Amino acid sequence: MAYDQELNIALMAVKKAASLCSQVQQTLITKETIIKKDKSPVTVADLGSQAVICHELQQEFGSDPIVAEEDIDTLQSNRDLSNRVHELVAGQLSKITHAQMIEAIALGKQKVDFTQRYWTIDPIDGTKGFLRKEQYAIALALVDHGQVVLGVLGCPNYAFDPNQPSGPGSIFYAAKGQGAYAQSLDTGKQRTITTDSINNSCQAKFCESVESAHASHDEHAQIATALKISAPPFRIDSQAKYAAVARGDASIYLRLPRSSSYREKIWDHAAGAAIVEQAGGRVTDFSGKPLDFTCGETLEKNVGIFATNGNIHEQVLAAIQSQINTVER
Ligand code: AMP
Ligand code: MG
């Protein structure tokens, strides 16, 4: 199958990164200490996760460019921090040297022709959820001539078994034309996932960011009212929202930025969007246009993003257009 080798490597890399991030998250002390005084646990996990994924991609697909969120600057001036990152990365990749780790992180800021083939990584999406010991995701996608052909989301706190909410987390993935899957991060057990089958938006549950600074909860509520949705919003950090839609835990994901000048980052959407689409759903911007991954690090041409189970996409689009003036944004 097309992209089989890419998928194998991507899954292996994200699993290692997820293991590193879980290890760091488990050692976070208290919410207060971290948020007020010490953000370094985030930094070490972000950079460690990026190092692991970039290194594994480089080994197998050395000529593919990578666009990742983090840069190397924080480490250059802080040897203690970089030693800690190296210790974590070496826990996953036993032979990696300090210098190779630095090189791997720096691979994420290459010059890229976004109209060609490239990988994009968010080493920890949903940092605020990570700090609260709630949801976060390790996101990796392959974009080929503007199409997201592969998406992997490691979600260490998103239970694989919905009946066992505190059980092992999940890795969600999809490759073009091959459907979408969830796998237990613990046992490797896996199953196909699909969006839910509701046809009437009044039965929908929608998800949105926990952080009200990241999306306009008020305008989402207006859209929900227009759709006659009675269920309260399902608030969950990171691209775990896309996973929620892909496996039918929610029928809609709404994301309208608060600020009209904000443009979404490619690494915050590529993996999740591919998984929803392969699970039978749809993802567009608030005008109904597909997401354009060829413009650069941001989705320059897309304002407001929503994902649905597919069936109710047009209903949601109509409600958005009746409530939100996207032209002025
Ligand atoms: P979420 O957990 O869905 O709220 O999303 C986390 C992502 O929100 C981060 O990876 C950031 O890239 C992104 N983000 C940061 N600031 C903003 C903002 N002002 N508006 C929208 N998204 C943002
Ligand atoms: Mg992110």
XYZ file of C-alpha atoms and ligand atoms in Angstrom:
353
model
C 0.000 0.000 0.000
C 1.112 3.574 -0.640
C 2.760 5.227 2.382
C 3.100 1.944 4.319
C 6.729 2.528 5.179
C 6.043 6.152 6.140
C 3.221 4.997 8.394
C 5.356 2.362 10.137
C 8.116 4.827 10.893
C 5.663 7.558 11.938
C 3.896 5.222 14.379
C 7.144 4.025 15.866
C 8.444 7.602 16.271
C 5.242 8.943 17.840
C 5.071 6.007 20.267
C 8.586 6.771 21.493
C 7.771 10.465 21.788
C 4.556 9.637 23.676
C 6.504 7.504 26.106
C 8.960 10.368 26.719
C 6.139 12.895 27.250
C 4.243 10.586 29.639
C 7.388 10.125 31.669
C 7.828 13.897 32.002
C 4.149 14.495 32.741
C 4.134 11.923 35.525
C 6.925 13.728 37.307
C 5.259 17.160 37.235
C 4.850 18.235 40.813
C 1.868 20.491 41.390
C -0.097 22.714 39.071
C 0.966 25.745 41.043
C 4.684 25.086 40.967
C 4.680 24.543 37.266
C 2.477 27.341 36.108
C 3.881 30.014 38.344
C 7.529 29.172 38.649
C 8.905 26.510 36.401
C 8.004 25.897 32.795
C 11.024 23.706 32.144
C 9.148 20.367 32.216
C 7.271 21.533 29.146
C 10.410 22.628 27.424
C 12.219 19.357 28.019
C 9.250 17.301 26.867
C 8.602 19.476 23.784
C 12.208 19.428 22.692
C 12.717 15.765 23.564
C 9.630 14.728 21.634
C 10.731 16.777 18.609
C 14.257 15.308 18.783
C 12.947 11.739 18.804
C 10.552 12.203 15.897
C 12.951 14.225 13.728
C 15.754 11.726 14.337
C 13.602 8.753 13.346
C 12.326 10.498 10.210
C 15.837 11.533 9.253
C 17.120 7.948 9.516
C 14.555 6.675 7.036
C 13.518 9.662 4.915
C 16.611 11.859 5.009
C 15.631 13.910 1.978
C 12.182 14.886 3.270
C 12.026 18.349 4.851
C 10.419 18.772 8.282
C 8.451 21.687 9.729
C 8.195 21.450 13.502
C 7.071 23.855 16.153
C 10.133 24.138 18.379
C 13.495 25.751 17.679
C 16.853 25.145 19.243
C 17.355 28.609 20.792
C 16.231 27.676 24.319
C 18.836 24.930 24.500
C 21.802 26.892 23.158
C 22.129 28.962 26.306
C 21.215 26.334 28.873
C 23.485 23.308 29.195
C 21.577 21.866 32.169
C 18.378 21.889 30.172
C 20.003 20.348 27.112
C 21.595 17.617 29.256
C 18.168 16.793 30.685
C 16.645 16.658 27.197
C 19.482 14.386 26.096
C 18.881 12.061 29.048
C 15.197 11.766 28.105
C 15.900 11.276 24.401
C 18.569 8.655 25.145
C 15.908 6.804 27.144
C 14.139 6.256 23.796
C 17.075 6.163 21.365
C 19.915 4.566 23.260
C 22.801 5.471 20.955
C 22.026 9.110 20.256
C 24.752 11.599 21.228
C 24.148 15.086 22.579
C 25.297 16.616 19.279
C 22.994 14.340 17.245
C 20.087 15.316 19.464
C 20.741 19.020 18.837
C 20.971 18.348 15.095
C 17.708 16.414 15.179
C 15.810 19.250 16.880
C 17.219 21.758 14.399
C 15.883 19.670 11.485
C 12.453 21.047 12.344
C 13.307 24.488 11.008
C 14.410 23.663 7.483
C 13.621 25.682 4.423
C 10.604 24.016 2.901
C 8.739 24.222 -0.356
C 5.233 23.812 1.018
C 3.841 22.809 -2.352
C 6.000 19.648 -2.340
C 6.343 16.759 0.111
C 7.054 17.639 3.778
C 6.454 16.374 7.308
C 4.985 18.541 10.040
C 5.294 17.965 13.786
C 3.742 19.394 16.895
C 5.842 17.656 19.558
C 3.332 18.565 22.283
C 0.050 20.006 21.112
C -2.004 21.352 24.013
C 0.814 22.365 26.336
C -1.681 23.826 28.773
C -3.500 20.500 29.001
C -0.138 18.781 29.481
C 0.587 21.065 32.454
C -2.845 20.446 33.950
C -2.185 16.714 33.574
C -5.112 16.544 31.179
C -5.184 15.975 27.421
C -2.378 16.708 24.971
C -1.237 15.155 21.700
C 1.940 14.391 19.817
C 1.069 15.214 16.230
C 2.839 14.106 13.066
C 1.609 14.424 9.493
C 2.966 13.962 5.999
C 1.797 16.467 3.403
C 2.344 15.602 -0.248
C 1.575 18.265 -2.851
C -0.945 19.958 -0.562
C -2.707 16.778 0.525
C -2.307 15.373 4.016
C -1.611 11.751 3.140
C -0.807 10.497 6.612
C -1.662 11.625 10.137
C -0.664 10.225 13.517
C -1.828 11.538 16.898
C -0.348 10.140 20.074
C -2.776 10.838 22.921
C -1.335 9.292 26.081
C -4.291 10.417 28.241
C -7.119 9.624 25.817
C -8.360 6.229 26.949
C -8.321 3.555 24.265
C -11.290 1.868 25.906
C -14.139 4.370 26.442
C -15.459 2.132 29.231
C -12.181 2.430 31.092
C -11.539 6.194 31.247
C -8.402 5.898 33.347
C -7.026 3.016 31.279
C -4.173 3.128 28.725
C -4.018 5.975 26.213
C -4.339 5.843 22.446
C -2.545 6.469 19.222
C -4.823 7.446 16.338
C -3.675 7.232 12.737
C -4.779 7.311 9.133
C -3.187 7.059 5.726
C -4.781 8.156 2.475
C -7.438 5.735 1.294
C -6.858 3.274 4.148
C -9.355 4.337 6.833
C -8.629 5.497 10.359
C -7.522 3.466 13.359
C -7.029 3.654 17.099
C -4.417 1.587 18.856
C -3.824 1.111 22.583
C -0.517 2.701 23.598
C -0.170 -0.080 26.122
C -1.180 -3.353 24.480
C -1.014 -2.454 20.784
C -4.584 -3.729 20.382
C -6.230 -1.873 17.525
C -9.541 -1.162 15.856
C -10.989 0.838 12.985
C -12.647 4.076 13.999
C -15.458 5.935 12.261
C -17.335 9.141 12.884
C -20.828 8.860 14.350
C -23.828 8.521 12.067
C -26.216 11.235 13.228
C -27.993 13.112 10.464
C -29.648 15.844 12.421
C -27.422 18.430 14.031
C -29.776 18.892 16.996
C -28.519 15.524 18.268
C -24.886 16.572 18.019
C -22.359 17.098 20.742
C -19.651 19.603 19.793
C -16.139 19.939 21.109
C -13.960 23.005 21.523
C -10.757 24.148 23.275
C -10.598 24.238 27.039
C -8.681 27.506 26.712
C -11.069 30.348 25.978
C -8.130 32.395 24.642
C -7.695 29.888 21.795
C -11.240 29.904 20.435
C -14.363 31.991 20.736
C -16.614 30.030 23.075
C -19.328 32.697 22.784
C -19.553 32.451 19.026
C -19.450 28.652 19.182
C -22.432 28.817 21.571
C -24.274 31.014 19.052
C -23.669 28.440 16.310
C -24.764 25.616 18.626
C -27.982 27.472 19.414
C -28.673 27.935 15.697
C -28.199 24.171 15.287
C -30.555 23.505 18.235
C -27.826 21.597 20.033
C -28.804 20.976 23.643
C -25.757 19.028 24.872
C -23.138 21.143 26.677
C -19.806 21.665 24.872
C -17.206 18.942 25.291
C -14.034 20.869 26.187
C -10.805 19.032 25.583
C -7.275 20.241 24.859
C -5.232 19.662 21.729
C -5.955 17.693 18.560
C -7.592 15.103 20.787
C -10.675 17.046 19.556
C -10.129 15.630 16.074
C -9.749 12.164 17.605
C -13.034 12.700 19.465
C -14.849 13.430 16.188
C -13.063 10.616 14.353
C -14.220 8.001 16.797
C -17.693 9.405 17.432
C -17.203 10.855 20.922
C -18.391 14.147 19.406
C -20.005 14.990 16.064
C -18.519 18.463 15.598
C -15.271 20.316 16.403
C -15.555 24.120 16.226
C -12.552 26.436 16.248
C -12.989 30.126 15.576
C -10.016 32.123 16.868
C -10.808 34.995 19.207
C -8.534 37.387 17.407
C -9.260 38.166 13.772
C -5.537 38.380 13.002
C -4.701 34.883 14.307
C -3.936 32.265 11.683
C -3.860 28.590 12.626
C -0.590 26.635 12.454
C -0.316 23.713 10.042
C 0.970 21.380 12.782
C -2.144 22.052 14.882
C -4.433 20.622 12.184
C -2.744 18.400 9.584
C -2.682 15.107 11.509
C -6.110 15.535 13.083
C -7.781 16.560 9.831
C -6.426 13.501 7.988
C -7.727 11.192 10.713
C -11.223 12.730 10.697
C -11.425 12.540 6.905
C -10.314 8.908 6.801
C -12.849 8.123 9.546
C -15.643 9.378 7.262
C -15.816 13.000 8.399
C -15.141 16.358 6.775
C -12.925 19.294 7.686
C -13.164 22.786 6.183
C -12.851 26.411 7.144
C -15.817 28.582 8.113
C -16.454 29.404 4.430
C -16.587 25.723 3.502
C -13.166 25.738 1.793
C -10.695 22.860 2.291
C -7.644 23.597 4.440
C -4.712 24.804 2.329
C -1.427 23.347 3.569
C 0.684 24.873 0.770
C 0.998 28.450 2.074
C 3.660 28.096 4.775
C 3.644 27.479 8.515
C 0.174 28.939 8.858
C -3.158 28.202 7.221
C -3.052 31.683 5.737
C -6.146 31.247 3.575
C -8.439 29.592 6.132
C -10.392 31.472 8.773
C -12.241 29.422 11.397
C -12.013 25.636 11.130
C -14.610 22.986 11.764
C -14.760 19.219 11.532
C -17.886 17.088 11.468
C -18.998 13.504 11.087
C -19.566 14.275 7.369
C -23.356 13.871 7.359
C -24.080 17.194 9.056
C -21.284 19.272 7.502
C -23.599 21.345 5.299
C -26.025 21.959 8.203
C -23.182 23.228 10.368
C -21.801 25.352 7.524
C -25.224 26.952 7.015
C -25.502 27.720 10.732
C -22.000 29.223 10.761
C -22.796 31.386 7.779
C -26.009 32.610 9.376
C -24.173 33.606 12.575
C -20.597 34.581 11.760
C -19.248 37.210 9.416
C -16.115 35.495 8.138
C -15.446 38.146 5.483
C -14.420 40.712 8.103
C -11.984 38.367 9.772
P -6.117 23.774 22.064
O -5.594 22.826 23.069
O -7.041 23.193 21.081
O -6.634 25.025 22.687
O -4.939 24.184 21.124
C -3.628 24.333 21.470
C -2.998 25.104 20.343
O -3.566 26.402 20.267
C -1.522 25.376 20.523
O -0.766 24.392 19.907
C -1.290 26.717 19.846
O -0.594 26.582 18.632
C -2.685 27.221 19.552
N -2.887 28.610 19.946
C -2.098 29.395 20.702
N -2.619 30.643 20.795
C -3.764 30.634 20.078
C -4.745 31.625 19.782
N -4.642 32.860 20.258
N -5.798 31.293 19.009
C -5.901 30.021 18.538
N -5.004 29.042 18.778
C -3.941 29.341 19.545
Mg -0.085 22.894 18.988
